[in-house]
CSV table of C-alpha atoms and ligand atoms in Angstrom, one decimal:
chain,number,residue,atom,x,y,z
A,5,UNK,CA,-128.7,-7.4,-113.0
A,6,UNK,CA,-127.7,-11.0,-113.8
A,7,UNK,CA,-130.6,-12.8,-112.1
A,8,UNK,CA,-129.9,-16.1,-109.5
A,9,UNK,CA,-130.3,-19.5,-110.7
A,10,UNK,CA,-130.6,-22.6,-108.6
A,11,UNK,CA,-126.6,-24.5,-108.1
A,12,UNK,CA,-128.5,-27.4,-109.0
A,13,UNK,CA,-127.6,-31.3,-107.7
A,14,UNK,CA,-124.5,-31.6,-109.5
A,15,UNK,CA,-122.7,-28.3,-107.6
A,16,UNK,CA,-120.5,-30.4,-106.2
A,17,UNK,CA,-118.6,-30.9,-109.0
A,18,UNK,CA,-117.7,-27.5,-109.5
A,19,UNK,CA,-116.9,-26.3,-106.2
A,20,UNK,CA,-115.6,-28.9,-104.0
A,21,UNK,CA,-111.6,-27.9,-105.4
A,22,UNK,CA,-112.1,-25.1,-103.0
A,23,UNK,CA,-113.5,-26.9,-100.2
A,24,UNK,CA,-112.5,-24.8,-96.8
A,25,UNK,CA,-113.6,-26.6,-93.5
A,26,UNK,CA,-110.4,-25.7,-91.9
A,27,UNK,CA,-109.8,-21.3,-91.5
A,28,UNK,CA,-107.7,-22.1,-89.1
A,29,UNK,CA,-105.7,-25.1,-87.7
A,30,UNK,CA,-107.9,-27.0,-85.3
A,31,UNK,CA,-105.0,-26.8,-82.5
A,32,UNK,CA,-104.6,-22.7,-82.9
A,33,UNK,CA,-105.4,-20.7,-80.2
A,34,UNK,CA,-109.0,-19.8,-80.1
A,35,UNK,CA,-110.3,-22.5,-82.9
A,36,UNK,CA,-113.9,-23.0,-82.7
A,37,UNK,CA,-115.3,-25.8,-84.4
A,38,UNK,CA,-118.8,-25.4,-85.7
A,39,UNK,CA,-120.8,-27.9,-87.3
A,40,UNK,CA,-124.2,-28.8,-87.7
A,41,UNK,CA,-126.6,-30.5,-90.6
A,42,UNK,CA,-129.0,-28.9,-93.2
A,43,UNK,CA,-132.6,-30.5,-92.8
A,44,UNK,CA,-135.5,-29.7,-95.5
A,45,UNK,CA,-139.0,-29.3,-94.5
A,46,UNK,CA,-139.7,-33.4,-93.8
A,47,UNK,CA,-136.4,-33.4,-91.4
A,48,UNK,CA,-134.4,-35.6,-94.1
A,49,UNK,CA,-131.0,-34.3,-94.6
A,50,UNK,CA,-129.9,-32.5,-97.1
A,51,UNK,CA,-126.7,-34.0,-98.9
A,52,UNK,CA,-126.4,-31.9,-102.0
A,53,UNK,CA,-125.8,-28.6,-100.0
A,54,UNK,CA,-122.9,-26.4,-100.3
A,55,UNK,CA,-122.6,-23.8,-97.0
A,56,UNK,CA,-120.6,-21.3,-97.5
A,57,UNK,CA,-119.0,-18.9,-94.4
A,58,UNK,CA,-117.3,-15.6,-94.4
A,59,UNK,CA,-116.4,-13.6,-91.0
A,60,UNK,CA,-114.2,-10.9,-89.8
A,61,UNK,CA,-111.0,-11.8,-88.2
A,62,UNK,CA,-110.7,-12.4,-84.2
A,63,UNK,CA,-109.6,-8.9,-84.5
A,64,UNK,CA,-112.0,-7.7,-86.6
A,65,UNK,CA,-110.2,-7.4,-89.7
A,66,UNK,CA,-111.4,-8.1,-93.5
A,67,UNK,CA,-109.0,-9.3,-95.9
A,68,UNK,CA,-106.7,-7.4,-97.7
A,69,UNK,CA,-105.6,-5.8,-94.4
A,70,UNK,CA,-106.8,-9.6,-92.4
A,71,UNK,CA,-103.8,-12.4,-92.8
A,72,UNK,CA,-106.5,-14.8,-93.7
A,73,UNK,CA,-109.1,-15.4,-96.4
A,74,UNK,CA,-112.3,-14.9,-93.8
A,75,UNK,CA,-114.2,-17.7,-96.6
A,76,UNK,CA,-114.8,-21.3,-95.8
A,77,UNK,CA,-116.8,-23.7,-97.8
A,78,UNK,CA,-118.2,-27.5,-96.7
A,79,UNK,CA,-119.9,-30.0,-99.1
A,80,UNK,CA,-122.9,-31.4,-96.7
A,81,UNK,CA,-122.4,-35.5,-96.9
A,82,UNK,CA,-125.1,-37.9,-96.7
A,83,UNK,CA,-126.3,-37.2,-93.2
A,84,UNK,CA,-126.3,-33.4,-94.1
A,85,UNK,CA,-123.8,-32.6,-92.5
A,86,UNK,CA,-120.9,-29.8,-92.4
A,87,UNK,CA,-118.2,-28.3,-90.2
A,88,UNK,CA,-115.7,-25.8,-89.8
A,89,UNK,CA,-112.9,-24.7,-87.9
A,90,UNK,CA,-112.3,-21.3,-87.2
A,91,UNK,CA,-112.3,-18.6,-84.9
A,92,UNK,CA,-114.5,-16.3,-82.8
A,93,UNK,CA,-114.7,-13.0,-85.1
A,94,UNK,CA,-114.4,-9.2,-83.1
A,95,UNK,CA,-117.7,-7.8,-82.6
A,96,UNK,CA,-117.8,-5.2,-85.4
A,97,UNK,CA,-118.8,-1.9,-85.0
A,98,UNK,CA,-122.6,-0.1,-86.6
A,99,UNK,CA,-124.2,2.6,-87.5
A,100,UNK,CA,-126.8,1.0,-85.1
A,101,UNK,CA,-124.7,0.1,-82.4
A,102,UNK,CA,-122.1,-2.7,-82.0
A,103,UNK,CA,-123.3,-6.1,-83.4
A,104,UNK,CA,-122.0,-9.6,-81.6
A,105,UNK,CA,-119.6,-11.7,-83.2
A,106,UNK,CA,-121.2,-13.3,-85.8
A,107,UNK,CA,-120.5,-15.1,-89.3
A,108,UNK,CA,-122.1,-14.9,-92.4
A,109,UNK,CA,-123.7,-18.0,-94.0
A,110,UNK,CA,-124.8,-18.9,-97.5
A,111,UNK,CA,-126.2,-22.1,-98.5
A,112,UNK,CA,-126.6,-23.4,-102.3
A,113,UNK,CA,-128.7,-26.6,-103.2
A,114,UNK,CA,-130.8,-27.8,-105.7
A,115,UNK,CA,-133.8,-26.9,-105.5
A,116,UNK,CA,-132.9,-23.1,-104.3
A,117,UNK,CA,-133.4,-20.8,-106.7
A,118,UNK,CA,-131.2,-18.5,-104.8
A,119,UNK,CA,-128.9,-18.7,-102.3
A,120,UNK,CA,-130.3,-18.6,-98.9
A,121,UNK,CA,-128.4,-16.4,-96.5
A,122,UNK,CA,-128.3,-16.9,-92.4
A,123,UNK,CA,-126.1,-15.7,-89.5
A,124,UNK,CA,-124.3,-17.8,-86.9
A,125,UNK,CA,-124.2,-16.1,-83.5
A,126,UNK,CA,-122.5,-17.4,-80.6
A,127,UNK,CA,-124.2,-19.1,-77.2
A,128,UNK,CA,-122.0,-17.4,-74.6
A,129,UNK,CA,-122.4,-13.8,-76.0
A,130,UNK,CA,-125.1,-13.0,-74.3
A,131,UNK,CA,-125.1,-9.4,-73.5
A,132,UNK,CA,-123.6,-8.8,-76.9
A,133,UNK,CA,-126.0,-10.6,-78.4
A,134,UNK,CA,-129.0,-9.1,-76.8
A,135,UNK,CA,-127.5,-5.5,-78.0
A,136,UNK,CA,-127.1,-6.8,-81.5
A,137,UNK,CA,-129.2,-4.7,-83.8
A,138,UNK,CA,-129.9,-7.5,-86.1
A,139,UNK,CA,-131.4,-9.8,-83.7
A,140,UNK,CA,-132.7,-7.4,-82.1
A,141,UNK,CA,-134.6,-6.8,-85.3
A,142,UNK,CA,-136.1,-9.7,-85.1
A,143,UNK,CA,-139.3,-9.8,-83.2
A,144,UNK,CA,-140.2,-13.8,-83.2
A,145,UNK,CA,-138.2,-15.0,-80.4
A,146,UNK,CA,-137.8,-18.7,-82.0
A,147,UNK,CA,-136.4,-17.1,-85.4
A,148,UNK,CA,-134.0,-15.0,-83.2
A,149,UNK,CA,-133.0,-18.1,-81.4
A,150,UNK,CA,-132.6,-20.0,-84.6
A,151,UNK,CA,-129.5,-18.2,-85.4
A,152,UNK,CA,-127.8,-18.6,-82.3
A,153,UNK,CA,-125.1,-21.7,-82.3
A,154,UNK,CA,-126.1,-24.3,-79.3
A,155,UNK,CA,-122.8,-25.3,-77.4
A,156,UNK,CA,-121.5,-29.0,-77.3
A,157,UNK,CA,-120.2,-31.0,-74.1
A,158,UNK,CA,-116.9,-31.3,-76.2
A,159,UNK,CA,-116.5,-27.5,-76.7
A,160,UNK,CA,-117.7,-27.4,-80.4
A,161,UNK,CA,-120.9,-25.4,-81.5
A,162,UNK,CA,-124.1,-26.9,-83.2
A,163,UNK,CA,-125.8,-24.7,-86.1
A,164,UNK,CA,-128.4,-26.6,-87.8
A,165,UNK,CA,-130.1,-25.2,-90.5
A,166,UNK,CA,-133.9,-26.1,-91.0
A,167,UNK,CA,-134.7,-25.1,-94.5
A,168,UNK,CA,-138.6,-25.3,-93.3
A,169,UNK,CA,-140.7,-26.5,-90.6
A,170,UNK,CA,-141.6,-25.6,-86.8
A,171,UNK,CA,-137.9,-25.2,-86.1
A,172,UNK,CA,-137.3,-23.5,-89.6
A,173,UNK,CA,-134.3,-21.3,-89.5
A,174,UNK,CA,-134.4,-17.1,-89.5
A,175,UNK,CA,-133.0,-16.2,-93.4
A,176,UNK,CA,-132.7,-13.1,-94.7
A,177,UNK,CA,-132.9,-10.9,-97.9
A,178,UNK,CA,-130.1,-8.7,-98.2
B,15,UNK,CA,-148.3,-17.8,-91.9
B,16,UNK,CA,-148.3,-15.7,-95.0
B,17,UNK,CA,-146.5,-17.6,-97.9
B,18,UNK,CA,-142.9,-16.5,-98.5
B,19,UNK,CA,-142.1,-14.9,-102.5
B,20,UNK,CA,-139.0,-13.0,-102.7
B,21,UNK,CA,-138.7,-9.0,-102.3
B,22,UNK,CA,-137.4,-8.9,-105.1
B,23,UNK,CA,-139.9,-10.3,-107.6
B,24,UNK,CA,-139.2,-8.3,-110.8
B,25,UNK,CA,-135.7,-10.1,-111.0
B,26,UNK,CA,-134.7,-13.2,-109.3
B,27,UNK,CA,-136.8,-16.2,-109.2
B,28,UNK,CA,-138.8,-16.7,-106.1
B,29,UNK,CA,-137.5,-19.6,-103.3
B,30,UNK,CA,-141.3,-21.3,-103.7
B,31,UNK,CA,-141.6,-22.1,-107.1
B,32,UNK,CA,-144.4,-25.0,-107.3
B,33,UNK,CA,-143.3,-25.2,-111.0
B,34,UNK,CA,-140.1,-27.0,-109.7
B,35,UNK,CA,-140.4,-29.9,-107.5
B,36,UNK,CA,-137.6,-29.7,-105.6
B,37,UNK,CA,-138.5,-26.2,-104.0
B,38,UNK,CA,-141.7,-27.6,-102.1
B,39,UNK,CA,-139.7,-29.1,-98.9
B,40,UNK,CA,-137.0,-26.5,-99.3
B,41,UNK,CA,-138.2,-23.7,-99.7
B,42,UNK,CA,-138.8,-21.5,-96.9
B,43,UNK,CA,-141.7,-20.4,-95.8
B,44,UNK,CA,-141.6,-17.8,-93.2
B,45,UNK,CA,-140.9,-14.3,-94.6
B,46,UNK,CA,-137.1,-12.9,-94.6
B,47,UNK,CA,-135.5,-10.7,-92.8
B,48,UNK,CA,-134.3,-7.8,-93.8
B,49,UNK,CA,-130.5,-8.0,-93.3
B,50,UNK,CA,-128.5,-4.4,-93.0
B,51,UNK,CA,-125.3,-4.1,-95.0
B,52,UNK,CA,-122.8,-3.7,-91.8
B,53,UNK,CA,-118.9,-4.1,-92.1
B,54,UNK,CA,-119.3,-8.0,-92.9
B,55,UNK,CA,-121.9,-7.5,-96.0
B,56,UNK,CA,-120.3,-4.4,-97.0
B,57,UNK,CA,-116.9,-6.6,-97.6
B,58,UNK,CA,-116.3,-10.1,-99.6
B,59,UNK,CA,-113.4,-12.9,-100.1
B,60,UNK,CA,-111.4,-12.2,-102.4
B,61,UNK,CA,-110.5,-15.6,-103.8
B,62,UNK,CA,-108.5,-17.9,-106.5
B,63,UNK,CA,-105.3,-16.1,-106.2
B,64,UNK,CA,-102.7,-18.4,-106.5
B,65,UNK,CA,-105.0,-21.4,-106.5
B,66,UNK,CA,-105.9,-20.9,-110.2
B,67,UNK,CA,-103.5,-21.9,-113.6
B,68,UNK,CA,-104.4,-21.3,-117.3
B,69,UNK,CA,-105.2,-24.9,-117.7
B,70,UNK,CA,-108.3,-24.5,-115.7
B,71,UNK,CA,-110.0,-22.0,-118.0
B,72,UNK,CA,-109.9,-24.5,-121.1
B,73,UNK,CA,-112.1,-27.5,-120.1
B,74,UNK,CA,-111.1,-29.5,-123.2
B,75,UNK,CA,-107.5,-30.1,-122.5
B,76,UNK,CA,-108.0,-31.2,-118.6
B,77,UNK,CA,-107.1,-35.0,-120.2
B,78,UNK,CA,-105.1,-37.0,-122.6
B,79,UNK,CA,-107.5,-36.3,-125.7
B,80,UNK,CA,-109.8,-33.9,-126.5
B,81,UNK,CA,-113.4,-34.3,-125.2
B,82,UNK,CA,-116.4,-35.1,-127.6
B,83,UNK,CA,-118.7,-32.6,-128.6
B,84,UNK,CA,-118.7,-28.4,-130.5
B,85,UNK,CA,-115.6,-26.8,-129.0
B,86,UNK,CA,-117.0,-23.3,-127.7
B,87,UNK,CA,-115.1,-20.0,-126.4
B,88,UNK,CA,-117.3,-18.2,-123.5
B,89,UNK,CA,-116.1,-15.3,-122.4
B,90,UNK,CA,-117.4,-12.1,-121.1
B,91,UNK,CA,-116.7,-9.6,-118.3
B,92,UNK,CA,-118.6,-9.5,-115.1
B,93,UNK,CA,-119.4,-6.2,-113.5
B,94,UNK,CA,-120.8,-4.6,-110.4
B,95,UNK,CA,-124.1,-2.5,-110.2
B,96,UNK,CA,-122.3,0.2,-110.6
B,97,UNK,CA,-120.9,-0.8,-114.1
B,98,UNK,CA,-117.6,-1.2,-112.5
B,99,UNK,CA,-115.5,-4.4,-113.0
B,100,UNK,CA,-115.2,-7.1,-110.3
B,101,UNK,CA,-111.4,-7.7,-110.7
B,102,UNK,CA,-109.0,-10.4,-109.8
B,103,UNK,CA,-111.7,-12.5,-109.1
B,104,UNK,CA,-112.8,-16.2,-109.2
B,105,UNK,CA,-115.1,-17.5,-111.8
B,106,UNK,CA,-115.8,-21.0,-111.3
B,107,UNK,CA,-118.0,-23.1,-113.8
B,108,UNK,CA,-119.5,-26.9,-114.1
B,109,UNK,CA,-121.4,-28.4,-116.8
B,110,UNK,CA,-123.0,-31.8,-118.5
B,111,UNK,CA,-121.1,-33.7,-121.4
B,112,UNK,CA,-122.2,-32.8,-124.9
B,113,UNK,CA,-124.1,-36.0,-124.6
B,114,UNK,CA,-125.8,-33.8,-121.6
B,115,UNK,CA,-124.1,-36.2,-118.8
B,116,UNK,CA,-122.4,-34.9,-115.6
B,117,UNK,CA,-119.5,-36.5,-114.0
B,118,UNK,CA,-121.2,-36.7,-110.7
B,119,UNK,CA,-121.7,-40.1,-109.0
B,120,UNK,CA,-125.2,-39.0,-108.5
B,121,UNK,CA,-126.4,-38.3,-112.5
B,122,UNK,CA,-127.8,-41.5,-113.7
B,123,UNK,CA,-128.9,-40.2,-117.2
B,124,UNK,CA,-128.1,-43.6,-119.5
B,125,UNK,CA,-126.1,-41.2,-121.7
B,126,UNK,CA,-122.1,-41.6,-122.1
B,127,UNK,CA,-119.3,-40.4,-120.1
B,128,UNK,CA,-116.3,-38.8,-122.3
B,129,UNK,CA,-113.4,-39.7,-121.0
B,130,UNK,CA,-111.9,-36.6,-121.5
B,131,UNK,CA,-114.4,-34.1,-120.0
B,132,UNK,CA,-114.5,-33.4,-116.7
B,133,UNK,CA,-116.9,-30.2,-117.7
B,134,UNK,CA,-115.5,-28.6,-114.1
B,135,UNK,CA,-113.4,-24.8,-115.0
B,136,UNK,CA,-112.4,-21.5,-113.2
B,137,UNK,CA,-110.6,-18.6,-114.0
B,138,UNK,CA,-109.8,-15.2,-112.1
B,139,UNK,CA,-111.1,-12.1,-114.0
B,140,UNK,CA,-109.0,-9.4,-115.5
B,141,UNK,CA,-108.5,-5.9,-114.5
B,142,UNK,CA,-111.4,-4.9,-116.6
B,143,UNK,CA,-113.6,-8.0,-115.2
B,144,UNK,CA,-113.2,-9.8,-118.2
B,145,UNK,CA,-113.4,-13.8,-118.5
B,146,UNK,CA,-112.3,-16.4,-120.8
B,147,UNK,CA,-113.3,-20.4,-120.9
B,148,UNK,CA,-112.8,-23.1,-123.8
B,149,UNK,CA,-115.1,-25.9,-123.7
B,150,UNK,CA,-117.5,-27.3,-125.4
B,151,UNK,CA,-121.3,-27.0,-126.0
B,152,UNK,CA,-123.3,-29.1,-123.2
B,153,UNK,CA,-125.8,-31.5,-123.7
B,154,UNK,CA,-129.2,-30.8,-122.8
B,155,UNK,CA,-130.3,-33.5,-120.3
B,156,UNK,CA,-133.6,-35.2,-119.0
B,157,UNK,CA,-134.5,-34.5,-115.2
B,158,UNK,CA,-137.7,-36.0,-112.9
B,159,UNK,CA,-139.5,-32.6,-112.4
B,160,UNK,CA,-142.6,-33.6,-114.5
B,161,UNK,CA,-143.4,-35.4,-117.9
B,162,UNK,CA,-140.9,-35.0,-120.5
B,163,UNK,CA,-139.1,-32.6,-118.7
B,164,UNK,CA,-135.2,-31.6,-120.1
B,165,UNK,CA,-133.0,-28.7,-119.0
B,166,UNK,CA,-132.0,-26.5,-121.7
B,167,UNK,CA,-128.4,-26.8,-122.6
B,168,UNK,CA,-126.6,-24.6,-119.8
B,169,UNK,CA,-123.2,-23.7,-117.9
B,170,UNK,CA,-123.3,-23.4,-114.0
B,171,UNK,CA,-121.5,-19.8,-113.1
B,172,UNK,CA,-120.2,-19.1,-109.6
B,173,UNK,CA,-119.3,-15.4,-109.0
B,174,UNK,CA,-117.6,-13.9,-106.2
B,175,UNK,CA,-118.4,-9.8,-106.6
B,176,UNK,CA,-116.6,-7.0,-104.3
B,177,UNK,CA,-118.6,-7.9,-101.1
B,178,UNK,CA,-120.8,-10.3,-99.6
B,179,UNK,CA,-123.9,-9.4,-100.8
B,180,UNK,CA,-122.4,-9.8,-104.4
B,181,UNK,CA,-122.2,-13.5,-104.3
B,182,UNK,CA,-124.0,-15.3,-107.2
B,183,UNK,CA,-124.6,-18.7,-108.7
B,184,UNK,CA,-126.0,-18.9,-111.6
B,185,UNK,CA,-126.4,-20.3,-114.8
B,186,UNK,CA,-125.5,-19.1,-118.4
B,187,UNK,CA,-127.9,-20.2,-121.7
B,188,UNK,CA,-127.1,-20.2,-125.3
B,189,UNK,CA,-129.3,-18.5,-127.6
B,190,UNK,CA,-132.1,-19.9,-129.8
B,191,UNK,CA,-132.8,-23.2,-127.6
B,192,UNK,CA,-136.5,-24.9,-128.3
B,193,UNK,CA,-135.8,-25.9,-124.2
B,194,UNK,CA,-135.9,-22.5,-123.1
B,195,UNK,CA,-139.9,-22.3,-122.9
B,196,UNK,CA,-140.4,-25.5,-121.0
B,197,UNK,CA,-138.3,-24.9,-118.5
B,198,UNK,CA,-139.6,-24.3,-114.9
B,199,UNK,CA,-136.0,-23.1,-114.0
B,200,UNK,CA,-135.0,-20.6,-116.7
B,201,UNK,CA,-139.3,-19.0,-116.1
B,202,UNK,CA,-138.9,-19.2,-112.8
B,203,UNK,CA,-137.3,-15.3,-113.4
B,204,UNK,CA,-140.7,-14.1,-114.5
B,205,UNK,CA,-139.5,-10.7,-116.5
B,206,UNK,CA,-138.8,-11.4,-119.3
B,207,UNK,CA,-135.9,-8.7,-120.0
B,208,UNK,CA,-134.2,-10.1,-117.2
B,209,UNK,CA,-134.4,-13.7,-117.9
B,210,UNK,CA,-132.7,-12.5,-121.6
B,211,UNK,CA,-129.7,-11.3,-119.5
B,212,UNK,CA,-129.1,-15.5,-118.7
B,213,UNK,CA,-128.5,-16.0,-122.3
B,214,UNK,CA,-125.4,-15.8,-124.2
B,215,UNK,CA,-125.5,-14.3,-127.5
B,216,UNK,CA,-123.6,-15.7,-130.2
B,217,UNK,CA,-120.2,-13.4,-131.1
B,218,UNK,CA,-118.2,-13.6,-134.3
B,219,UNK,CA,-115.7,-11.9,-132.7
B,220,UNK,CA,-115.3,-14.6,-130.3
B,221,UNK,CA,-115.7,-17.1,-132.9
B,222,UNK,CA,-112.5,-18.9,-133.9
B,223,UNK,CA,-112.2,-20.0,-137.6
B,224,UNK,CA,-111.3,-23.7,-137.9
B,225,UNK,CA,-111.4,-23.9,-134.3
B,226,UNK,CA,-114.5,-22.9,-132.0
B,227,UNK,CA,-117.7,-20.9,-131.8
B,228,UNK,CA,-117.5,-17.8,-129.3
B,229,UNK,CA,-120.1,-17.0,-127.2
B,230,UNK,CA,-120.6,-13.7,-125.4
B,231,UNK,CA,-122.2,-12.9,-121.9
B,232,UNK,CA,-121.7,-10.6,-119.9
B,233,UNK,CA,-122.4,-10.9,-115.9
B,234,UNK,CA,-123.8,-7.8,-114.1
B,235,UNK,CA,-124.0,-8.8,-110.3
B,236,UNK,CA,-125.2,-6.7,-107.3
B,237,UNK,CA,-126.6,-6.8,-103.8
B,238,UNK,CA,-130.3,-7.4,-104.5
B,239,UNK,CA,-131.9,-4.6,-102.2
B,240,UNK,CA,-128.8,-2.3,-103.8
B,241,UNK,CA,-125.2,-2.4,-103.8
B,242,UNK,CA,-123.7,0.0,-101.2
B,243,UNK,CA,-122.1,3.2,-102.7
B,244,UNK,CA,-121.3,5.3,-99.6
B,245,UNK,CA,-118.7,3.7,-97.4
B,246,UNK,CA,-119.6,4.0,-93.8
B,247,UNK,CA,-116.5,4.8,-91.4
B,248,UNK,CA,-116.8,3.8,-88.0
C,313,LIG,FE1,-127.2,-28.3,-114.8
């Protein structure tokens, strides 16, 4: 296998032709804006991120049979910041039960050696997500809570990602 | 708190690598969790159809004149754990100047610009996964990690396999480079047989007389923990 190298501080260069905030149109029915700011381990933002989202349809559909790409890419700016629009995915069936709607998450930097991979769960699921068999894997209650979005007063959803720290976000190896 | 390496030690480089600077407020440092390949690992964008010309494989005729520097063919085909090729498929790749400058706001090496390198390319892979770029050989470049520290000359590769856990950035070498030894990125992967799969080999059959040097590497990408094999129904 062709091992992982960091993206390095110049990523930007090469992938922000393909930037993808917007899966859907922010005035579609269902679009959920999520949005929310990388942090490293002294809480200073991290501009030179690249997060990277891929999610089943609201229907629970993949591409080539979903009549979307299910992929969406932000460049963090200087606060750390990135944001999408999209939608809610289905929950998705499992060999260990029905997981909650969730989305995928990979984030690149410098300084990464590898991609660091994370899930985005939603606030209001509750009963889904306390079925989910991935958090449910998970037995530190703070790292299980890490992954789930925090809703906004203006309807959007807050995922920050805390590369390190007391607050540091649950990542996985996959 | 037990200190976070990787699962997967024999192959990629760890997150916390004190070697390289940068990984010390970024790395993280509680262990992973193990993440089960359900229908949203087991399945990937597919991505760069339509959005993707010829043009945008050669990197030296992006501007009016030709950019500076050894013009280079890099091709290669990139291929699943299974052997399989990843077809139809975005490539995308970056990389410095033959003076070893990026065009990004943010490099402030005192080396030129070319005016006619943007050093920015993708393609979409062919039935049989191969790849094809025109560019030309990158500088190697100075960086703050430590005393007298320069990357080897590379080429930033972003790979999109057949599902999630497939997705890889990475970056390509070129064979015989003095750099190779000193640098904390390249040993970061710590066997040696697998850090060799990061480095091109030269290939006369690639090679263009009166034109370019061709370079050969081939990609092999997988989920780390295994790629799945057995598709699971619900
Ligand atoms: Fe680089």
């Amino acid at each position: 296998m062709t091992p992982s190298q960091t993206a390095g501080p110049f990523l930007a260069i090469g992938v922000a032709w393909m930037e993808a905030e917007r899966l859907v149109d922010p005035a579609a029915p269902g679009a959920v804006r999520i949005h929310g700011r990388v942090l490293d381990g002294a809480g200073q933002p991290v501009p030179d991120a690249v997060i990277e989202i891929w999610q089943a349809d609201a229907v629970g559909r993949f591409p080539p049979e979903a009549p979307w790409s299910g992929f969406g890419r932000s460049l963090t700016d200087a606060a750390g910041r990135f944001r999408f629009v999209t939608v809610r995915p289905a929950a998705l069936p499992s060999p260990e039960g029905p997981e909650a709607p969730h989305i995928d998450v990979s984030i690149f930097a410098r300084g990464l050696l590898q991609r660091l991979v994370t899930r985005i769960y939603f606030p209001d699921e509750v009963a889904a997500n306390g079925a989910d068999p991935v958090l449910r894997s998970i037995a530190d209650g703070a790292a299980r809570r890490s992954l789930v979005a925090v809703a906004e007063a203006d309807g959007s959803l807050r995922f920050d990602v805390h590369l390190q720290g007391p607050e540091e976000t649950a990542f996985f190896a996959y | 708190m037990e200190t976070l390496r990787s699962p997967w030690p024999v192959l990629d480089p760890p997150y916390d690598e004190p070697s390289y600077r940068s990984t010390a407020l970024r790395a993280p440092k509680r262990p992973l969790i193990l993440l089960p390949h359900h229908l949203t690992e087991r399945h990937g964008p597919v991505l760069g159809q339509g959005g993707v010309g010829a043009a945008d494989a050669d990197l030296t005729r992006q501007h009016a004149g030709e950019p500076i520097g050894q013009r280079i063919v890099v091709a290669g085909r990139v291929l699943g754990s299974d052997g399989r090729p990843v077809a139809g498929q975005l490539v995308e790749i970056w990389q410095a100047n033959a003076a070893g400058r990026y065009a990004h706001s943010v490099d402030r090496h005192p080396a030129p610009l070319d005016p006619n390198f943007t050093g920015v390319g993708r393609c979409v892979t062919g039935a049989d996964g191969s790849y094809r770029f025109v560019t030309i050989l990158p500088g190697a470049y100075p960086w703050a990690n430590h005393d007298k520290a320069w990357r080897p000359a590379h080429i930033h590769f972003s790979l999109f396999g057949r599902a999630f856990t497939e997705r890889l950035v990475t970056q390509m070498y070129f064979p015989g480079d003095p750099l190779q030894p000193h640098d904390p990125i390249l040993q970061a992967v710590r066997e040696p047989a697998a850090r060799q799969r990061l480095i091109a080999a030269y290939d006369i059959g690639l090679t263009e007389g009166e034109w370019a040097l061709g370079y050969r590497w081939d990609i092999k990408i997988g989920g780390h923990l295994g790629t799945p094999t057995e598709e699971w129904v619900p």
